[in-house]
């Protein structure tokens, strides 16, 4: 399995508009963070998790030409804003792209971007045709994505639930302030975990450095990588504080998972 970190930044990215770098060293390219999304590739299947507003550039920068499915964690703009790129991905695949999310997430996507899912009633062949196929999922119930088994688990984002996803020995957690026992049970036995860590100080909707380390200690992966880091999280400063096996992520990071 190969996992590419397409973006590991917060809702506003780093730097924030206005060229605001905060505590991040602008000379370090690993501090330049686009909005969060990853690509999981397993047995020839490419699965995106979220389509951030930066997804077009992320796909180009990483020379990604095939996506078979998209999993959505929740409906916030920094995770769905690039959904229009499904038109291009569908064209490249020559079929509709399978989309997966909980029932409320799928209902929201279909309401906001109905043209991606519903056939146009016009007979005008020049109009765009549907490019996405909706698939509802439930927390705790494994589901099949083109031959890849995935399990979603519930996370508390403070203002809404979000979905974390497990793929075999790898798991992805973003936008989580609290994890309940069911989530930790779903994470049992993973080896690699990309996990939310916004900054040092506590935040009502995201994990912070100390809480994330507590989660990592409880789960016990051999390797953990921070994501969704804001402009208060300098790469080198954070890396220097991390224990063995834990590190901040960066855009373009590639993980090979056996």
Short mmCIF file of C-alpha atoms in Angstrom, two decimals:
data_model
loop_
_atom_site.label_atom_id
_atom_site.label_comp_id
_atom_site.label_asym_id
_atom_site.label_seq_id
_atom_site.Cartn_x
_atom_site.Cartn_y
_atom_site.Cartn_z
CA UNK A 1 0.00 0.00 0.00
CA UNK A 2 1.19 3.49 -0.87
CA UNK A 3 -0.19 6.60 0.80
CA UNK A 4 0.53 10.10 -0.53
CA UNK A 5 -0.09 13.08 1.72
CA UNK A 6 -1.54 15.52 -0.80
CA UNK A 7 -2.19 18.22 1.80
CA UNK A 8 -1.64 18.37 5.56
CA UNK A 9 -2.65 21.95 6.33
CA UNK A 10 -5.62 23.52 8.11
CA UNK A 11 -8.75 25.11 6.66
CA UNK A 12 -6.86 28.24 5.58
CA UNK A 13 -3.65 26.51 4.54
CA UNK A 14 -0.14 27.75 5.33
CA UNK A 15 0.67 30.50 4.65
CA UNK A 16 -2.70 32.11 5.25
CA UNK A 17 -3.86 34.60 2.62
CA UNK A 18 -1.98 37.84 3.23
CA UNK A 19 1.27 35.82 3.21
CA UNK A 20 0.95 35.20 6.95
CA UNK A 21 3.28 32.44 8.12
CA UNK A 22 2.73 32.81 11.87
CA UNK A 23 5.34 30.75 13.71
CA UNK A 24 6.28 28.78 10.59
CA UNK A 25 9.63 29.40 8.90
CA UNK A 26 8.82 30.50 5.33
CA UNK A 27 12.22 29.27 4.16
CA UNK A 28 11.31 25.67 4.94
CA UNK A 29 9.23 24.21 2.07
CA UNK A 30 7.70 21.67 4.47
CA UNK A 31 5.87 24.53 6.15
CA UNK A 32 3.91 25.31 2.98
CA UNK A 33 0.73 23.31 3.52
CA UNK A 34 -2.32 22.94 1.32
CA UNK A 35 -5.71 21.83 2.59
CA UNK A 36 -6.03 18.21 3.80
CA UNK A 37 -6.40 15.23 1.49
CA UNK A 38 -4.59 11.93 0.92
CA UNK A 39 -4.42 9.29 -1.80
CA UNK A 40 -4.34 5.60 -0.88
CA UNK A 41 -3.15 3.19 -3.59
CA UNK A 42 -3.56 -0.53 -3.02
CA UNK A 43 -3.64 -3.41 -5.50
CA UNK A 44 -3.90 -0.98 -8.43
CA UNK A 45 -6.83 0.94 -6.91
CA UNK A 46 -6.56 4.68 -6.19
CA UNK A 47 -8.74 6.05 -3.37
CA UNK A 48 -8.87 9.74 -2.45
CA UNK A 49 -9.88 10.78 1.03
CA UNK A 50 -11.57 14.17 0.61
CA UNK A 51 -11.31 16.62 -2.28
CA UNK A 52 -9.79 19.72 -0.74
CA UNK A 53 -10.11 23.12 -2.47
CA UNK A 54 -6.48 22.56 -3.54
CA UNK A 55 -7.06 19.12 -5.06
CA UNK A 56 -6.36 20.14 -8.67
CA UNK A 57 -2.88 21.39 -7.82
CA UNK A 58 -2.27 18.42 -5.53
CA UNK A 59 -3.09 15.92 -8.26
CA UNK A 60 -0.91 17.77 -10.76
CA UNK A 61 2.01 18.20 -8.37
CA UNK A 62 2.01 14.47 -7.58
CA UNK A 63 1.35 13.34 -11.18
CA UNK A 64 -1.76 11.44 -10.16
CA UNK A 65 -3.71 10.31 -13.22
CA UNK A 66 -6.05 7.68 -11.82
CA UNK A 67 -8.60 7.86 -9.04
CA UNK A 68 -11.19 5.11 -8.64
CA UNK A 69 -13.12 6.37 -5.62
CA UNK A 70 -13.40 9.19 -3.09
CA UNK A 71 -14.14 8.84 0.61
CA UNK A 72 -15.46 11.90 2.44
CA UNK A 73 -14.80 12.59 6.11
CA UNK A 74 -17.38 15.41 6.48
CA UNK A 75 -18.91 18.37 4.69
CA UNK A 76 -16.61 21.24 5.69
CA UNK A 77 -15.34 23.29 2.76
CA UNK A 78 -11.66 22.49 3.29
CA UNK A 79 -12.52 18.81 2.71
CA UNK A 80 -15.05 19.01 -0.13
CA UNK A 81 -14.33 22.29 -1.94
CA UNK A 82 -12.55 20.63 -4.86
CA UNK A 83 -15.38 18.22 -5.65
CA UNK A 84 -15.81 19.75 -9.12
CA UNK A 85 -12.61 17.96 -10.18
CA UNK A 86 -14.66 14.76 -10.25
CA UNK A 87 -15.62 15.79 -13.76
CA UNK A 88 -12.02 15.40 -14.91
CA UNK A 89 -11.41 12.27 -12.86
CA UNK A 90 -14.54 10.69 -14.33
CA UNK A 91 -13.36 11.55 -17.84
CA UNK A 92 -9.98 9.93 -17.19
CA UNK A 93 -11.62 6.81 -15.74
CA UNK A 94 -14.30 6.72 -18.46
CA UNK A 95 -16.98 6.03 -15.87
CA UNK A 96 -18.62 7.54 -12.83
CA UNK A 97 -16.40 7.86 -9.76
CA UNK A 98 -17.68 6.01 -6.68
CA UNK A 99 -18.21 8.37 -3.74
CA UNK A 100 -18.49 7.11 -0.15
CA UNK A 101 -19.70 8.86 3.00
CA UNK A 102 -22.17 8.56 5.82
CA UNK A 103 -25.81 9.18 4.91
CA UNK A 104 -25.80 12.79 6.13
CA UNK A 105 -22.61 13.57 4.23
CA UNK A 106 -23.92 12.02 1.03
CA UNK A 107 -27.23 13.89 1.40
CA UNK A 108 -25.34 17.16 1.78
CA UNK A 109 -23.16 16.51 -1.25
CA UNK A 110 -26.16 15.60 -3.40
CA UNK A 111 -28.01 18.72 -2.29
CA UNK A 112 -25.09 21.10 -2.91
CA UNK A 113 -23.73 19.50 -6.10
CA UNK A 114 -26.71 17.66 -7.53
CA UNK A 115 -25.46 18.02 -11.11
CA UNK A 116 -22.58 15.66 -10.32
CA UNK A 117 -24.98 12.87 -9.34
CA UNK A 118 -28.22 13.38 -11.24
CA UNK A 119 -28.86 12.95 -14.96
CA UNK A 120 -29.76 16.16 -16.76
CA UNK A 121 -33.34 16.08 -18.00
CA UNK A 122 -32.44 17.92 -21.18
CA UNK A 123 -31.81 16.03 -24.40
CA UNK A 124 -28.91 18.36 -25.22
CA UNK A 125 -25.96 15.99 -25.64
CA UNK A 126 -23.52 18.87 -25.19
CA UNK A 127 -24.35 19.25 -21.47
CA UNK A 128 -22.24 17.60 -18.80
CA UNK A 129 -23.45 14.21 -17.66
CA UNK A 130 -23.32 12.79 -14.12
CA UNK A 131 -19.82 11.89 -12.96
CA UNK A 132 -20.34 10.55 -9.42
CA UNK A 133 -22.04 7.48 -7.96
CA UNK A 134 -23.17 7.86 -4.32
CA UNK A 135 -22.55 5.09 -1.77
CA UNK A 136 -23.72 5.40 1.85
CA UNK A 137 -21.56 3.88 4.58
CA UNK A 138 -22.02 3.24 8.31
CA UNK A 139 -19.55 3.55 11.15
CA UNK A 140 -18.05 0.23 12.19
CA UNK A 141 -19.24 -1.70 9.14
CA UNK A 142 -16.45 -2.65 6.70
CA UNK A 143 -17.18 -1.82 3.07
CA UNK A 144 -15.56 -2.74 -0.22
CA UNK A 145 -14.00 -0.12 -2.50
CA UNK A 146 -13.06 -1.83 -5.76
CA UNK A 147 -11.59 -4.76 -3.84
CA UNK A 148 -10.04 -2.74 -1.00
CA UNK A 149 -11.64 -3.23 2.42
CA UNK A 150 -12.20 -0.01 4.36
CA UNK A 151 -13.76 0.62 7.77
CA UNK A 152 -15.10 4.00 8.89
CA UNK A 153 -15.12 5.03 12.55
CA UNK A 154 -16.80 7.98 14.23
CA UNK A 155 -14.81 10.98 15.47
CA UNK A 156 -16.00 13.99 17.47
CA UNK A 157 -15.02 17.25 15.73
CA UNK A 158 -16.57 19.38 18.45
CA UNK A 159 -19.20 20.82 16.09
CA UNK A 160 -20.05 17.70 14.10
CA UNK A 161 -19.03 14.09 13.62
CA UNK A 162 -16.33 13.18 11.14
CA UNK A 163 -15.32 9.82 9.69
CA UNK A 164 -11.93 8.30 10.23
CA UNK A 165 -10.91 5.51 7.87
CA UNK A 166 -8.93 2.32 8.32
CA UNK A 167 -7.29 0.47 5.42
CA UNK A 168 -5.69 -2.71 6.75
CA UNK A 169 -2.73 -1.66 8.93
CA UNK A 170 -3.10 2.04 8.02
CA UNK A 171 -5.58 4.59 9.38
CA UNK A 172 -6.40 8.24 8.76
CA UNK A 173 -7.80 10.64 11.36
CA UNK A 174 -8.36 14.30 10.62
CA UNK A 175 -10.63 16.93 12.20
CA UNK A 176 -11.10 15.24 15.55
CA UNK A 177 -11.16 16.76 19.02
CA UNK A 178 -12.29 13.64 20.88
CA UNK A 179 -12.03 9.93 20.14
CA UNK A 180 -14.36 7.56 21.95
CA UNK A 181 -13.70 3.92 22.82
CA UNK A 182 -15.29 2.69 19.56
CA UNK A 183 -12.73 4.65 17.57
CA UNK A 184 -9.83 3.24 19.57
CA UNK A 185 -11.23 -0.24 19.07
CA UNK A 186 -11.33 0.37 15.30
CA UNK A 187 -7.70 1.50 15.45
CA UNK A 188 -6.50 -1.57 17.33
CA UNK A 189 -3.47 -3.17 15.63
CA UNK A 190 -2.71 -0.46 13.06
CA UNK A 191 0.93 0.14 12.19
CA UNK A 192 0.80 3.57 10.53
CA UNK A 193 -1.52 6.43 11.52
CA UNK A 194 -1.94 9.87 10.00
CA UNK A 195 -3.56 11.82 12.81
CA UNK A 196 -4.93 15.29 13.54
CA UNK A 197 -2.60 17.72 15.39
CA UNK A 198 -3.51 21.36 14.79
CA UNK A 199 -0.97 23.10 17.07
CA UNK A 200 0.52 23.10 20.59
CA UNK A 201 -2.34 24.84 22.38
CA UNK A 202 -5.77 23.24 22.98
CA UNK A 203 -8.52 23.92 20.45
CA UNK A 204 -12.28 23.13 20.66
CA UNK A 205 -12.49 21.29 17.33
CA UNK A 206 -9.06 19.70 16.85
CA UNK A 207 -6.52 17.66 18.74
CA UNK A 208 -3.41 19.49 19.93
CA UNK A 209 0.12 18.21 20.49
CA UNK A 210 -0.31 16.68 23.96
CA UNK A 211 -3.68 15.11 23.20
CA UNK A 212 -2.44 13.63 19.94
CA UNK A 213 0.55 12.09 21.72
CA UNK A 214 -1.83 10.58 24.29
CA UNK A 215 -3.87 9.04 21.47
CA UNK A 216 -0.74 7.68 19.82
CA UNK A 217 0.44 6.14 23.08
CA UNK A 218 -2.93 4.42 23.52
CA UNK A 219 -3.12 3.11 19.93
CA UNK A 220 0.56 2.15 19.68
CA UNK A 221 1.34 2.38 15.95
CA UNK A 222 4.96 1.96 14.95
CA UNK A 223 4.75 5.24 13.04
CA UNK A 224 2.47 8.27 13.44
CA UNK A 225 2.33 11.36 11.22
CA UNK A 226 0.64 14.65 12.12
CA UNK A 227 -1.79 16.35 9.73
CA UNK A 228 -4.04 19.45 9.69
CA UNK A 229 -1.23 21.59 11.18
CA UNK A 230 -1.77 25.34 11.20
CA UNK A 231 0.61 28.30 11.03
CA UNK A 232 1.43 27.95 14.73
CA UNK A 233 3.04 24.56 14.05
CA UNK A 234 6.52 25.04 12.60
CA UNK A 235 7.77 21.82 11.03
CA UNK A 236 11.25 21.71 12.60
CA UNK A 237 10.09 22.96 16.00
CA UNK A 238 7.40 20.31 16.15
CA UNK A 239 9.68 17.56 14.81
CA UNK A 240 12.27 18.28 17.50
CA UNK A 241 9.65 17.68 20.23
CA UNK A 242 8.30 14.43 18.82
CA UNK A 243 9.22 11.07 20.37
CA UNK A 244 10.63 8.27 18.23
CA UNK A 245 8.18 7.05 15.63
CA UNK A 246 6.20 10.30 15.57
CA UNK A 247 6.70 13.16 13.09
CA UNK A 248 4.89 16.03 11.40
CA UNK A 249 3.72 15.36 7.88
CA UNK A 250 4.32 17.51 4.82
CA UNK A 251 2.71 17.95 1.44
CA UNK A 252 3.99 15.32 -0.99
CA UNK A 253 5.07 12.90 1.75
CA UNK A 254 4.88 9.26 0.60
CA UNK A 255 4.36 6.32 2.94
CA UNK A 256 4.97 2.73 1.84
CA UNK A 257 2.99 0.36 4.06
CA UNK A 258 3.58 -3.38 3.86
#
